mmCIF file of C-alpha atoms in Angstrom:
data_model
loop_
_atom_site.group_PDB
_atom_site.id
_atom_site.type_symbol
_atom_site.label_atom_id
_atom_site.label_comp_id
_atom_site.label_asym_id
_atom_site.label_seq_id
_atom_site.Cartn_x
_atom_site.Cartn_y
_atom_site.Cartn_z
ATOM 1 C CA MET A 1 0.000 0.000 0.000
ATOM 2 C CA PHE A 2 2.788 2.422 0.900
ATOM 3 C CA GLU A 3 4.607 1.951 -2.404
ATOM 4 C CA ASN A 4 1.343 2.341 -4.299
ATOM 5 C CA GLN A 5 0.769 5.648 -2.532
ATOM 6 C CA LYS A 6 4.215 6.935 -3.526
ATOM 7 C CA SER A 7 3.652 5.822 -7.114
ATOM 8 C CA ALA A 8 0.358 7.721 -7.173
ATOM 9 C CA LEU A 9 2.147 10.846 -5.950
ATOM 10 C CA ASP A 10 4.783 10.442 -8.686
ATOM 11 C CA GLN A 11 2.076 10.208 -11.332
ATOM 12 C CA ALA A 12 0.292 13.285 -9.979
ATOM 13 C CA ILE A 13 3.469 15.336 -10.498
ATOM 14 C CA LYS A 14 4.152 13.855 -13.925
ATOM 15 C CA ARG A 15 0.602 14.592 -15.115
ATOM 16 C CA GLN A 16 0.898 18.320 -14.423
ATOM 17 C CA ALA A 17 1.474 20.609 -17.405
ATOM 18 C CA ASP A 18 4.961 22.044 -17.926
ATOM 19 C CA ASP A 19 3.764 25.593 -17.228
ATOM 20 C CA TYR A 20 2.272 24.471 -13.936
ATOM 21 C CA ILE A 21 5.477 22.853 -12.658
ATOM 22 C CA LEU A 22 7.595 25.815 -13.755
ATOM 23 C CA ASN A 23 5.384 28.497 -12.220
ATOM 24 C CA VAL A 24 3.716 26.939 -9.173
ATOM 25 C CA ASN A 25 4.748 27.943 -5.663
ATOM 26 C CA ARG A 26 6.946 24.991 -4.760
ATOM 27 C CA GLU A 27 6.214 24.954 -1.030
ATOM 28 C CA GLU A 28 2.453 25.323 -1.426
ATOM 29 C CA TYR A 29 2.347 22.537 -4.025
ATOM 30 C CA LEU A 30 4.457 20.213 -1.873
ATOM 31 C CA GLN A 31 2.178 20.826 1.097
ATOM 32 C CA HIS A 32 -0.809 19.999 -1.098
ATOM 33 C CA LEU A 33 0.792 16.740 -2.263
ATOM 34 C CA ILE A 34 1.646 15.706 1.279
ATOM 35 C CA SER A 35 -1.894 16.381 2.495
ATOM 36 C CA GLU A 36 -3.265 14.489 -0.520
ATOM 37 C CA PHE A 37 -1.100 11.375 -0.301
ATOM 38 C CA CYS A 38 -0.319 10.998 3.385
ATOM 39 C CA ILE A 39 -2.185 8.211 5.147
ATOM 40 C CA GLU A 40 -4.408 8.762 8.163
ATOM 41 C CA PRO A 41 -3.952 5.981 10.728
ATOM 42 C CA ILE A 42 -6.903 3.969 11.911
ATOM 43 C CA GLU A 43 -8.392 5.351 15.116
ATOM 44 C CA ILE A 44 -10.314 2.917 17.282
ATOM 45 C CA HIS A 45 -13.205 4.292 19.350
ATOM 46 C CA LYS A 46 -13.386 1.827 22.190
ATOM 47 C CA ASP A 47 -15.945 3.906 24.077
ATOM 48 C CA GLY A 48 -18.476 3.196 21.337
ATOM 49 C CA LEU A 49 -18.331 -0.607 21.734
ATOM 50 C CA SER A 50 -21.664 -2.386 21.415
ATOM 51 C CA VAL A 51 -22.780 -5.998 21.230
ATOM 52 C CA SER A 52 -25.575 -7.860 19.465
ATOM 53 C CA THR A 53 -26.652 -11.470 19.798
ATOM 54 C CA HIS A 54 -28.334 -14.086 17.661
ATOM 55 C CA GLU A 55 -28.652 -17.851 17.512
ATOM 56 C CA GLU A 56 -26.684 -20.007 15.070
ATOM 57 C CA MET A 57 -26.326 -23.709 14.426
ATOM 58 C CA ILE A 58 -22.772 -24.513 15.559
ATOM 59 C CA PRO A 59 -21.053 -27.694 14.307
ATOM 60 C CA ALA A 60 -20.223 -30.274 16.971
ATOM 61 C CA GLU A 61 -16.490 -30.029 16.120
ATOM 62 C CA MET A 62 -16.415 -26.382 17.266
ATOM 63 C CA HIS A 63 -17.669 -27.200 20.743
ATOM 64 C CA PRO A 64 -15.149 -27.411 23.599
ATOM 65 C CA ARG A 65 -14.310 -30.664 25.329
ATOM 66 C CA GLY A 66 -16.941 -31.780 27.797
ATOM 67 C CA TYR A 67 -19.743 -31.486 25.263
ATOM 68 C CA PHE A 68 -20.874 -34.972 24.166
ATOM 69 C CA MET A 69 -22.683 -34.900 20.826
ATOM 70 C CA ASP A 70 -22.725 -36.632 17.494
ATOM 71 C CA ARG A 71 -19.929 -35.674 15.105
ATOM 72 C CA GLY A 72 -21.264 -34.049 11.958
ATOM 73 C CA GLY A 73 -24.217 -32.602 13.749
ATOM 74 C CA SER A 74 -24.937 -28.917 14.487
ATOM 75 C CA TYR A 75 -26.515 -27.462 17.598
ATOM 76 C CA PRO A 76 -28.091 -24.071 18.394
ATOM 77 C CA ARG A 77 -25.910 -21.697 20.374
ATOM 78 C CA ASP A 78 -26.015 -17.984 21.171
ATOM 79 C CA VAL A 79 -23.432 -15.947 19.224
ATOM 80 C CA LEU A 80 -22.287 -12.574 20.535
ATOM 81 C CA VAL A 81 -21.078 -10.078 17.905
ATOM 82 C CA PHE A 82 -19.027 -7.159 19.226
ATOM 83 C CA HIS A 83 -19.097 -3.937 17.183
ATOM 84 C CA LEU A 84 -16.009 -1.740 17.673
ATOM 85 C CA PRO A 85 -16.310 1.637 15.865
ATOM 86 C CA PHE A 86 -13.274 3.057 14.080
ATOM 87 C CA SER A 87 -12.392 5.925 11.738
ATOM 88 C CA GLY A 88 -10.021 5.744 8.796
ATOM 89 C CA ASP A 89 -9.606 3.784 5.588
ATOM 90 C CA PRO A 90 -11.020 0.241 6.042
ATOM 91 C CA GLN A 91 -8.415 -1.030 3.561
ATOM 92 C CA LEU A 92 -5.760 -0.417 6.194
ATOM 93 C CA LEU A 93 -7.254 -3.229 8.254
ATOM 94 C CA LYS A 94 -6.045 -5.583 5.511
ATOM 95 C CA VAL A 95 -2.454 -4.290 5.667
ATOM 96 C CA ARG A 96 0.070 -6.345 7.611
ATOM 97 C CA ALA A 97 2.399 -4.191 9.702
ATOM 98 C CA SER A 98 6.144 -4.849 9.760
ATOM 99 C CA THR A 99 5.572 -6.175 13.293
ATOM 100 C CA TYR A 100 2.579 -8.423 13.802
ATOM 101 C CA SER A 101 1.278 -11.305 15.883
ATOM 102 C CA MET A 102 0.403 -14.674 14.363
ATOM 103 C CA SER A 103 -2.339 -14.986 17.007
ATOM 104 C CA ALA A 104 -4.163 -11.814 15.988
ATOM 105 C CA PRO A 105 -7.948 -12.195 16.305
ATOM 106 C CA LEU A 106 -10.193 -12.803 13.311
ATOM 107 C CA ILE A 107 -12.171 -9.661 12.487
ATOM 108 C CA ASN A 108 -14.627 -8.370 9.911
ATOM 109 C CA VAL A 109 -15.616 -4.849 8.905
ATOM 110 C CA GLU A 110 -19.299 -3.949 8.878
ATOM 111 C CA GLN A 111 -20.774 -0.459 8.574
ATOM 112 C CA GLY A 112 -17.854 1.440 10.073
ATOM 113 C CA CYS A 113 -17.175 -1.101 12.811
ATOM 114 C CA ILE A 114 -14.608 -3.801 13.427
ATOM 115 C CA THR A 115 -16.588 -6.862 14.424
ATOM 116 C CA PHE A 116 -15.548 -10.053 16.151
ATOM 117 C CA ARG A 117 -17.616 -13.020 17.290
ATOM 118 C CA MET A 118 -17.827 -15.048 20.459
ATOM 119 C CA ILE A 119 -19.896 -18.218 20.846
ATOM 120 C CA ASN A 120 -21.460 -18.496 24.254
ATOM 121 C CA PHE A 121 -20.685 -22.003 25.483
ATOM 122 C CA ASN A 122 -22.348 -21.446 28.838
ATOM 123 C CA LEU A 123 -19.943 -18.641 29.745
ATOM 124 C CA ASP A 124 -20.819 -16.206 32.511
ATOM 125 C CA ALA A 125 -20.803 -12.439 32.022
ATOM 126 C CA GLN A 126 -17.385 -11.985 33.665
ATOM 127 C CA ARG A 127 -15.707 -14.530 31.362
ATOM 128 C CA ILE A 128 -17.323 -12.958 28.293
ATOM 129 C CA LYS A 129 -16.128 -9.484 29.291
ATOM 130 C CA GLN A 130 -12.617 -10.747 29.996
ATOM 131 C CA GLU A 131 -12.320 -12.460 26.614
ATOM 132 C CA SER A 132 -13.755 -9.489 24.724
ATOM 133 C CA ASP A 133 -11.366 -7.121 26.525
ATOM 134 C CA ASN A 134 -8.423 -9.350 25.554
ATOM 135 C CA THR A 135 -9.554 -9.333 21.927
ATOM 136 C CA ILE A 136 -9.860 -5.531 21.880
ATOM 137 C CA ARG A 137 -6.387 -5.154 23.402
ATOM 138 C CA SER A 138 -5.007 -7.410 20.694
ATOM 139 C CA ILE A 139 -6.712 -5.332 17.988
ATOM 140 C CA GLU A 140 -5.306 -2.135 19.496
ATOM 141 C CA THR A 141 -1.818 -3.633 19.664
ATOM 142 C CA GLN A 142 -1.914 -4.639 16.000
ATOM 143 C CA ASN A 143 -3.200 -1.189 15.082
ATOM 144 C CA GLY A 144 -0.358 0.376 17.077
ATOM 145 C CA TYR A 145 2.197 -1.530 15.004
ATOM 146 C CA LEU A 146 0.536 -0.351 11.799
ATOM 147 C CA THR A 147 0.272 3.245 13.032
ATOM 148 C CA ARG A 148 4.037 3.358 13.572
ATOM 149 C CA ASN A 149 4.558 2.187 9.982
ATOM 150 C CA ILE A 150 2.150 4.855 8.728
ATOM 151 C CA GLU A 151 3.864 7.614 10.708
ATOM 152 C CA SER A 152 7.213 6.548 9.281
ATOM 153 C CA PHE A 153 5.764 6.625 5.762
ATOM 154 C CA ASN A 154 4.194 10.046 6.265
ATOM 155 C CA SER A 155 7.452 11.493 7.598
ATOM 156 C CA SER A 156 9.295 10.268 4.485
ATOM 157 C CA LEU A 157 6.691 11.614 2.077
ATOM 158 C CA ARG A 158 7.990 15.186 1.921
ATOM 159 C CA GLN A 159 11.518 14.173 0.983
ATOM 160 C CA HIS A 160 10.126 11.873 -1.711
ATOM 161 C CA ALA A 161 7.822 14.580 -3.101
ATOM 162 C CA GLU A 162 10.670 17.121 -3.137
ATOM 163 C CA ARG A 163 12.902 14.735 -5.064
ATOM 164 C CA ILE A 164 10.299 13.947 -7.724
ATOM 165 C CA PHE A 165 9.132 17.557 -8.108
ATOM 166 C CA ASP A 166 12.636 19.023 -8.251
ATOM 167 C CA ALA A 167 13.757 16.411 -10.788
ATOM 168 C CA ARG A 168 10.783 17.208 -13.029
ATOM 169 C CA LYS A 169 11.379 20.951 -12.812
ATOM 170 C CA GLU A 170 15.104 20.605 -13.441
ATOM 171 C CA GLN A 171 14.352 18.476 -16.493
ATOM 172 C CA LEU A 172 11.982 21.134 -17.852
ATOM 173 C CA LEU A 173 14.499 23.906 -17.251
ATOM 174 C CA LYS A 174 17.221 22.003 -19.055
ATOM 175 C CA LYS A 175 14.869 21.323 -21.924
ATOM 176 C CA ASN A 176 14.348 25.053 -22.289
ATOM 177 C CA ASN A 177 18.079 25.809 -21.839
ATOM 178 C CA LEU A 178 17.398 27.690 -18.593
ATOM 179 C CA ILE A 179 19.213 27.684 -15.311
ATOM 180 C CA ALA A 180 16.898 26.948 -12.420
ATOM 181 C CA SER A 181 17.484 30.363 -10.870
ATOM 182 C CA LEU A 182 19.336 33.554 -11.870
ATOM 183 C CA GLY A 183 21.091 35.048 -8.866
ATOM 184 C CA VAL A 184 21.552 38.767 -8.506
ATOM 185 C CA PRO A 185 25.214 39.437 -9.361
ATOM 186 C CA ILE A 186 26.193 40.351 -5.851
ATOM 187 C CA LYS A 187 29.341 39.330 -4.029
ATOM 188 C CA GLU A 188 31.070 40.021 -0.775
ATOM 189 C CA THR A 189 33.833 42.605 -0.949
ATOM 190 C CA GLY A 190 37.275 42.078 0.430
ATOM 191 C CA ASN A 191 36.984 45.318 2.435
ATOM 192 C CA LYS A 192 34.613 44.384 5.230
ATOM 193 C CA SER A 193 33.661 46.702 8.028
ATOM 194 C CA GLY A 194 35.207 45.690 11.312
ATOM 195 C CA THR A 195 32.494 47.295 13.422
ATOM 196 C CA PHE A 196 30.290 44.213 13.413
ATOM 197 C CA SER A 197 31.482 40.709 12.676
ATOM 198 C CA VAL A 198 29.367 38.266 10.672
ATOM 199 C CA PRO A 199 29.711 34.829 12.330
ATOM 200 C CA ALA A 200 28.488 31.578 10.820
ATOM 201 C CA LYS A 201 24.779 31.122 10.282
ATOM 202 C CA ARG A 202 22.872 30.086 13.410
ATOM 203 C CA THR A 203 21.012 26.866 13.258
ATOM 204 C CA LYS A 204 18.331 26.300 15.410
ATOM 205 C CA ALA A 205 -3.460 15.744 12.796
ATOM 206 C CA ILE A 206 -3.042 16.227 8.834
ATOM 207 C CA ALA A 207 -5.213 18.898 7.230
ATOM 208 C CA SER A 208 -6.081 18.780 3.541
ATOM 209 C CA LYS A 209 -4.447 21.590 1.600
ATOM 210 C CA PRO A 210 -5.991 22.671 -1.729
ATOM 211 C CA GLN A 211 -3.901 22.461 -4.859
ATOM 212 C CA PRO A 212 -2.375 25.820 -5.865
ATOM 213 C CA LYS A 213 -3.711 27.397 -9.045
ATOM 214 C CA VAL A 214 -1.377 28.683 -11.749
ATOM 215 C CA THR A 215 -2.407 31.195 -14.401
ATOM 216 C CA ASP A 216 1.040 31.995 -15.858
ATOM 217 C CA LYS A 217 1.784 30.824 -19.396
ATOM 218 C CA GLY A 218 5.365 30.029 -20.237
ATOM 219 C CA TYR A 219 8.272 30.607 -17.911
ATOM 220 C CA GLN A 220 10.560 33.605 -17.581
ATOM 221 C CA PRO A 221 13.621 33.306 -15.328
ATOM 222 C CA GLU A 222 13.740 36.092 -12.780
ATOM 223 C CA PRO A 223 16.667 37.319 -10.700
ATOM 224 C CA THR A 224 16.671 36.351 -7.062
ATOM 225 C CA LEU A 225 18.953 37.228 -4.198
ATOM 226 C CA ASP A 226 21.178 34.304 -3.256
ATOM 227 C CA SER A 227 19.944 32.719 -0.023
ATOM 228 C CA THR A 228 23.419 32.750 1.556
ATOM 229 C CA ILE A 229 23.740 36.481 0.925
ATOM 230 C CA TYR A 230 20.229 37.010 2.323
ATOM 231 C CA VAL A 231 21.170 35.263 5.552
ATOM 232 C CA GLN A 232 24.320 37.369 5.853
ATOM 233 C CA ILE A 233 22.348 40.581 5.318
ATOM 234 C CA LEU A 234 19.882 39.563 8.025
ATOM 235 C CA LYS A 235 22.695 38.647 10.389
ATOM 236 C CA ILE A 236 24.259 42.096 10.001
ATOM 237 C CA ILE A 237 20.877 43.799 10.533
ATOM 238 C CA HIS A 238 20.330 41.650 13.611
ATOM 239 C CA ASP A 239 23.785 42.438 15.033
ATOM 240 C CA VAL A 240 23.221 46.165 14.541
ATOM 241 C CA GLY A 241 19.785 45.913 16.189
ATOM 242 C CA LYS A 242 21.250 44.099 19.198
ATOM 243 C CA GLN A 243 23.820 46.906 19.450
ATOM 244 C CA PHE A 244 20.922 49.376 19.608
ATOM 245 C CA GLU A 245 19.483 47.347 22.497
ATOM 246 C CA ARG A 246 22.797 47.262 24.362
ATOM 247 C CA LEU A 247 23.183 51.051 24.147
ATOM 248 C CA PRO A 248 19.632 52.371 24.661
ATOM 249 C CA SER A 249 20.823 55.751 25.919
ATOM 250 C CA THR A 250 22.632 56.312 22.610
ATOM 251 C CA TYR A 251 19.831 55.257 20.265
ATOM 252 C CA SER A 252 16.498 55.651 22.096
ATOM 253 C CA GLY A 253 15.930 59.215 20.938
ATOM 254 C CA LYS A 254 16.820 58.601 17.304
ATOM 255 C CA GLU A 255 14.340 58.843 14.447
ATOM 256 C CA GLU A 256 13.706 55.814 12.226
ATOM 257 C CA GLU A 257 15.669 57.455 9.421
ATOM 258 C CA HIS A 258 18.763 57.837 11.610
ATOM 259 C CA LEU A 259 18.617 54.196 12.684
ATOM 260 C CA ARG A 260 18.211 53.166 9.037
ATOM 261 C CA ASP A 261 21.241 55.212 7.998
ATOM 262 C CA HIS A 262 23.339 53.598 10.720
ATOM 263 C CA MET A 263 22.413 50.132 9.404
ATOM 264 C CA LEU A 264 23.259 51.217 5.858
ATOM 265 C CA LEU A 265 26.634 52.411 7.075
ATOM 266 C CA ILE A 266 27.387 48.847 8.205
ATOM 267 C CA LEU A 267 25.796 47.049 5.245
ATOM 268 C CA GLU A 268 27.338 48.985 2.366
ATOM 269 C CA PRO A 269 31.010 48.049 2.921
ATOM 270 C CA ASN A 270 30.123 44.343 3.132
ATOM 271 C CA PHE A 271 28.422 43.865 -0.228
ATOM 272 C CA GLU A 272 28.635 45.241 -3.733
ATOM 273 C CA GLY A 273 26.883 44.677 -7.041
ATOM 274 C CA ALA A 274 29.371 42.647 -9.036
ATOM 275 C CA ALA A 275 28.180 43.597 -12.538
ATOM 276 C CA THR A 276 26.445 46.949 -12.202
ATOM 277 C CA GLY A 277 28.066 48.516 -9.165
ATOM 278 C CA GLU A 278 24.627 48.781 -7.592
ATOM 279 C CA THR A 279 24.542 48.486 -3.849
ATOM 280 C CA PHE A 280 22.108 49.213 -1.044
ATOM 281 C CA ASN A 281 19.904 52.237 -1.562
ATOM 282 C CA LYS A 282 17.479 54.136 0.588
ATOM 283 C CA SER A 283 14.041 55.106 -0.583
ATOM 284 C CA GLY A 284 11.818 57.289 1.541
ATOM 285 C CA LYS A 285 12.606 57.555 5.206
ATOM 286 C CA THR A 286 12.550 54.018 6.472
ATOM 287 C CA ASP A 287 13.461 51.426 3.869
ATOM 288 C CA ILE A 288 16.661 49.804 2.633
ATOM 289 C CA LEU A 289 16.659 48.486 -0.938
ATOM 290 C CA LEU A 290 18.801 46.207 -3.033
ATOM 291 C CA ARG A 291 17.884 46.583 -6.702
ATOM 292 C CA HIS A 292 18.673 44.707 -9.886
ATOM 293 C CA GLU A 293 17.657 45.821 -13.356
ATOM 294 C CA GLY A 294 15.511 48.536 -11.829
ATOM 295 C CA LYS A 295 13.484 46.220 -9.594
ATOM 296 C CA ASN A 296 13.772 45.347 -5.917
ATOM 297 C CA VAL A 297 15.126 41.915 -4.963
ATOM 298 C CA PHE A 298 15.582 42.807 -1.302
ATOM 299 C CA ILE A 299 13.871 45.399 0.844
ATOM 300 C CA ALA A 300 13.926 46.074 4.571
ATOM 301 C CA GLU A 301 11.353 48.327 6.207
ATOM 302 C CA LEU A 302 12.337 49.910 9.542
ATOM 303 C CA LYS A 303 9.593 51.284 11.772
ATOM 304 C CA TYR A 304 8.797 51.979 15.388
ATOM 305 C CA TRP A 305 6.132 49.671 16.823
ATOM 306 C CA HIS A 306 2.722 51.351 16.963
ATOM 307 C CA GLY A 307 0.555 48.292 17.529
ATOM 308 C CA LYS A 308 -0.829 45.415 15.519
ATOM 309 C CA LYS A 309 -2.529 47.567 12.869
ATOM 310 C CA GLY A 310 0.634 49.498 12.057
ATOM 311 C CA PHE A 311 2.652 46.262 11.997
ATOM 312 C CA LEU A 312 0.396 44.633 9.393
ATOM 313 C CA GLU A 313 0.273 47.846 7.349
ATOM 314 C CA THR A 314 4.082 47.907 7.283
ATOM 315 C CA ILE A 315 4.096 44.389 5.807
ATOM 316 C CA SER A 316 1.568 45.471 3.155
ATOM 317 C CA GLN A 317 3.664 48.510 2.285
ATOM 318 C CA LEU A 318 6.781 46.386 1.935
ATOM 319 C CA LEU A 319 5.116 43.755 -0.250
ATOM 320 C CA GLY A 320 3.892 46.500 -2.567
ATOM 321 C CA TYR A 321 7.502 47.290 -3.501
ATOM 322 C CA LEU A 322 8.228 43.749 -4.779
ATOM 323 C CA THR A 323 7.352 42.166 -8.134
ATOM 324 C CA TRP A 324 9.659 39.175 -8.683
ATOM 325 C CA ARG A 325 9.104 35.694 -7.318
ATOM 326 C CA ASP A 326 11.478 34.522 -4.599
ATOM 327 C CA SER A 327 12.057 38.082 -3.423
ATOM 328 C CA LYS A 328 13.622 38.583 -0.009
ATOM 329 C CA ALA A 329 12.455 41.103 2.591
ATOM 330 C CA ALA A 330 12.681 42.097 6.241
ATOM 331 C CA VAL A 331 10.480 44.044 8.647
ATOM 332 C CA VAL A 332 12.481 45.609 11.472
ATOM 333 C CA MET A 333 10.424 46.961 14.376
ATOM 334 C CA PHE A 334 11.898 49.114 17.140
ATOM 335 C CA VAL A 335 9.844 48.705 20.303
ATOM 336 C CA ARG A 336 9.587 51.469 22.904
ATOM 337 C CA ASN A 337 6.968 49.646 25.040
ATOM 338 C CA LYS A 338 8.140 48.571 28.479
ATOM 339 C CA ASP A 339 6.502 45.138 28.100
ATOM 340 C CA PHE A 340 8.591 43.877 25.194
ATOM 341 C CA MET A 341 7.427 40.255 25.565
ATOM 342 C CA ALA A 342 3.790 41.303 25.108
ATOM 343 C CA VAL A 343 4.734 42.990 21.822
ATOM 344 C CA LEU A 344 6.528 39.840 20.642
ATOM 345 C CA GLU A 345 3.415 37.760 21.351
ATOM 346 C CA THR A 346 1.172 40.267 19.555
ATOM 347 C CA ALA A 347 3.412 40.234 16.495
ATOM 348 C CA LYS A 348 3.575 36.427 16.373
ATOM 349 C CA ASP A 349 -0.165 36.000 16.944
ATOM 350 C CA SER A 350 -1.319 38.647 14.457
ATOM 351 C CA ILE A 351 0.979 38.087 11.475
ATOM 352 C CA SER A 352 -1.071 35.146 10.187
ATOM 353 C CA GLU A 353 -4.055 37.519 9.817
ATOM 354 C CA HIS A 354 -2.359 39.223 6.872
ATOM 355 C CA GLU A 355 -4.035 38.276 3.593
ATOM 356 C CA ASN A 356 -0.680 37.461 1.929
ATOM 357 C CA TYR A 357 0.508 35.151 4.726
ATOM 358 C CA LEU A 358 1.532 31.640 3.624
ATOM 359 C CA GLY A 359 3.247 30.129 6.633
ATOM 360 C CA PHE A 360 5.784 30.180 9.460
ATOM 361 C CA VAL A 361 9.304 28.958 8.652
ATOM 362 C CA ASN A 362 11.358 29.132 11.848
ATOM 363 C CA GLU A 363 12.478 31.153 14.862
ATOM 364 C CA GLN A 364 16.154 32.017 14.633
ATOM 365 C CA GLU A 365 16.066 33.338 18.180
ATOM 366 C CA GLU A 366 13.739 35.373 20.352
ATOM 367 C CA GLY A 367 12.638 38.401 18.359
ATOM 368 C CA TRP A 368 13.825 37.057 14.968
ATOM 369 C CA TYR A 369 11.253 35.072 12.979
ATOM 370 C CA SER A 370 11.055 33.896 9.354
ATOM 371 C CA TYR A 371 7.813 33.617 7.355
ATOM 372 C CA ARG A 372 6.528 32.862 3.872
ATOM 373 C CA PHE A 373 4.352 35.474 2.157
ATOM 374 C CA HIS A 374 3.183 35.953 -1.417
ATOM 375 C CA LEU A 375 3.003 38.947 -3.703
ATOM 376 C CA ASN A 376 -0.344 40.659 -4.162
ATOM 377 C CA GLY A 377 -2.723 38.531 -6.212
ATOM 378 C CA ASP A 378 -0.302 35.679 -6.923
ATOM 379 C CA LYS A 379 0.339 32.929 -4.387
ATOM 380 C CA ASN A 380 2.959 31.378 -6.666
ATOM 381 C CA ARG A 381 5.259 34.390 -6.293
ATOM 382 C CA GLU A 382 6.647 33.819 -2.850
ATOM 383 C CA VAL A 383 8.473 36.279 -0.609
ATOM 384 C CA ASN A 384 10.863 35.278 2.170
ATOM 385 C CA LEU A 385 10.030 37.660 5.008
ATOM 386 C CA ALA A 386 12.139 38.065 8.139
ATOM 387 C CA VAL A 387 10.596 39.869 11.103
ATOM 388 C CA MET A 388 12.952 41.326 13.708
ATOM 389 C CA LEU A 389 11.943 43.238 16.818
ATOM 390 C CA PHE A 390 14.395 45.168 19.004
ATOM 391 C CA HIS A 391 13.720 46.713 22.397
ATOM 392 C CA ILE A 392 14.776 50.371 22.557
ATOM 393 C CA PRO A 393 12.731 51.781 25.447
ATOM 394 C CA ALA A 394 12.038 55.489 25.449
#
């Protein structure tokens, strides 16, 4: 069953049109595939157990010792049928787990229930309950073995889906003589600022997800900021922000523009545009831009915290500056409130309310969070958004 499920996933990817594979939001499509092809384990509802009884003619050979009767004959006996409700795919009850017992009870499936029978050979109520309890425990044990196999399969499904999807997309890109991604021609300079060092990068029930829709025709490669460079930019911004926190008396009275200019002062010596000489720019009072061919591939918006509404509006403003898929961005909030932890919780709780929100990625450390957003009107054009909050009390 597990291999059949993986084969079905492979075919689902292969059946998609070339334009779809080239233009779809990779993460959203992978999440859809996982929700579509993962397997829900059987859940047994023991509290709903019921029993029915009827009379059957039972062959003499099935009677226990101590019953003296003619071989070949059949005799009326009461038969108890236990009905054990469950939820999940009934076909799973036919699957043998990698660990199983040869003495597993015989069961049937009838109208959403696992059923098992017990012939009453003059048993008292206590003996009947004891035997039925033993049978149910055995069923639960077997289901536990199978559930572990299912969980292992489900955990491997993402890696499998990524491999098949990425191979298909790479094949299509090669067919069209395209490189999978064009990086902005940006490199680190040999003349780094010594004010801030840039250490190594820090490492720190299944819902159905609808299939993403794609309206693009054809595929045009678009520049994107290299992920390694993006991480380094964020690390420098974070180090500067932590410096603001360590010296509140120096920075607490500064305007947003002054704080932005100080960050630019640290960023500019660390990176340069390799081909065009373009580097970080400022636009308006609060944002930091990195442009390529006249369009923004990275933008950071720096604002003082003025509550949830202003926070979400800042994200909207930032997203409005971006047009290319796989753009990179950062929202930097300076918090004057005394209760900094309450602001962190508000930011984390409210960000998913934004209409362009796609999902949470990770928490680098307290006050530094990564999210997935999309450009206005197109969920397939994804934006990597970092949110950083720094405490600079008034």
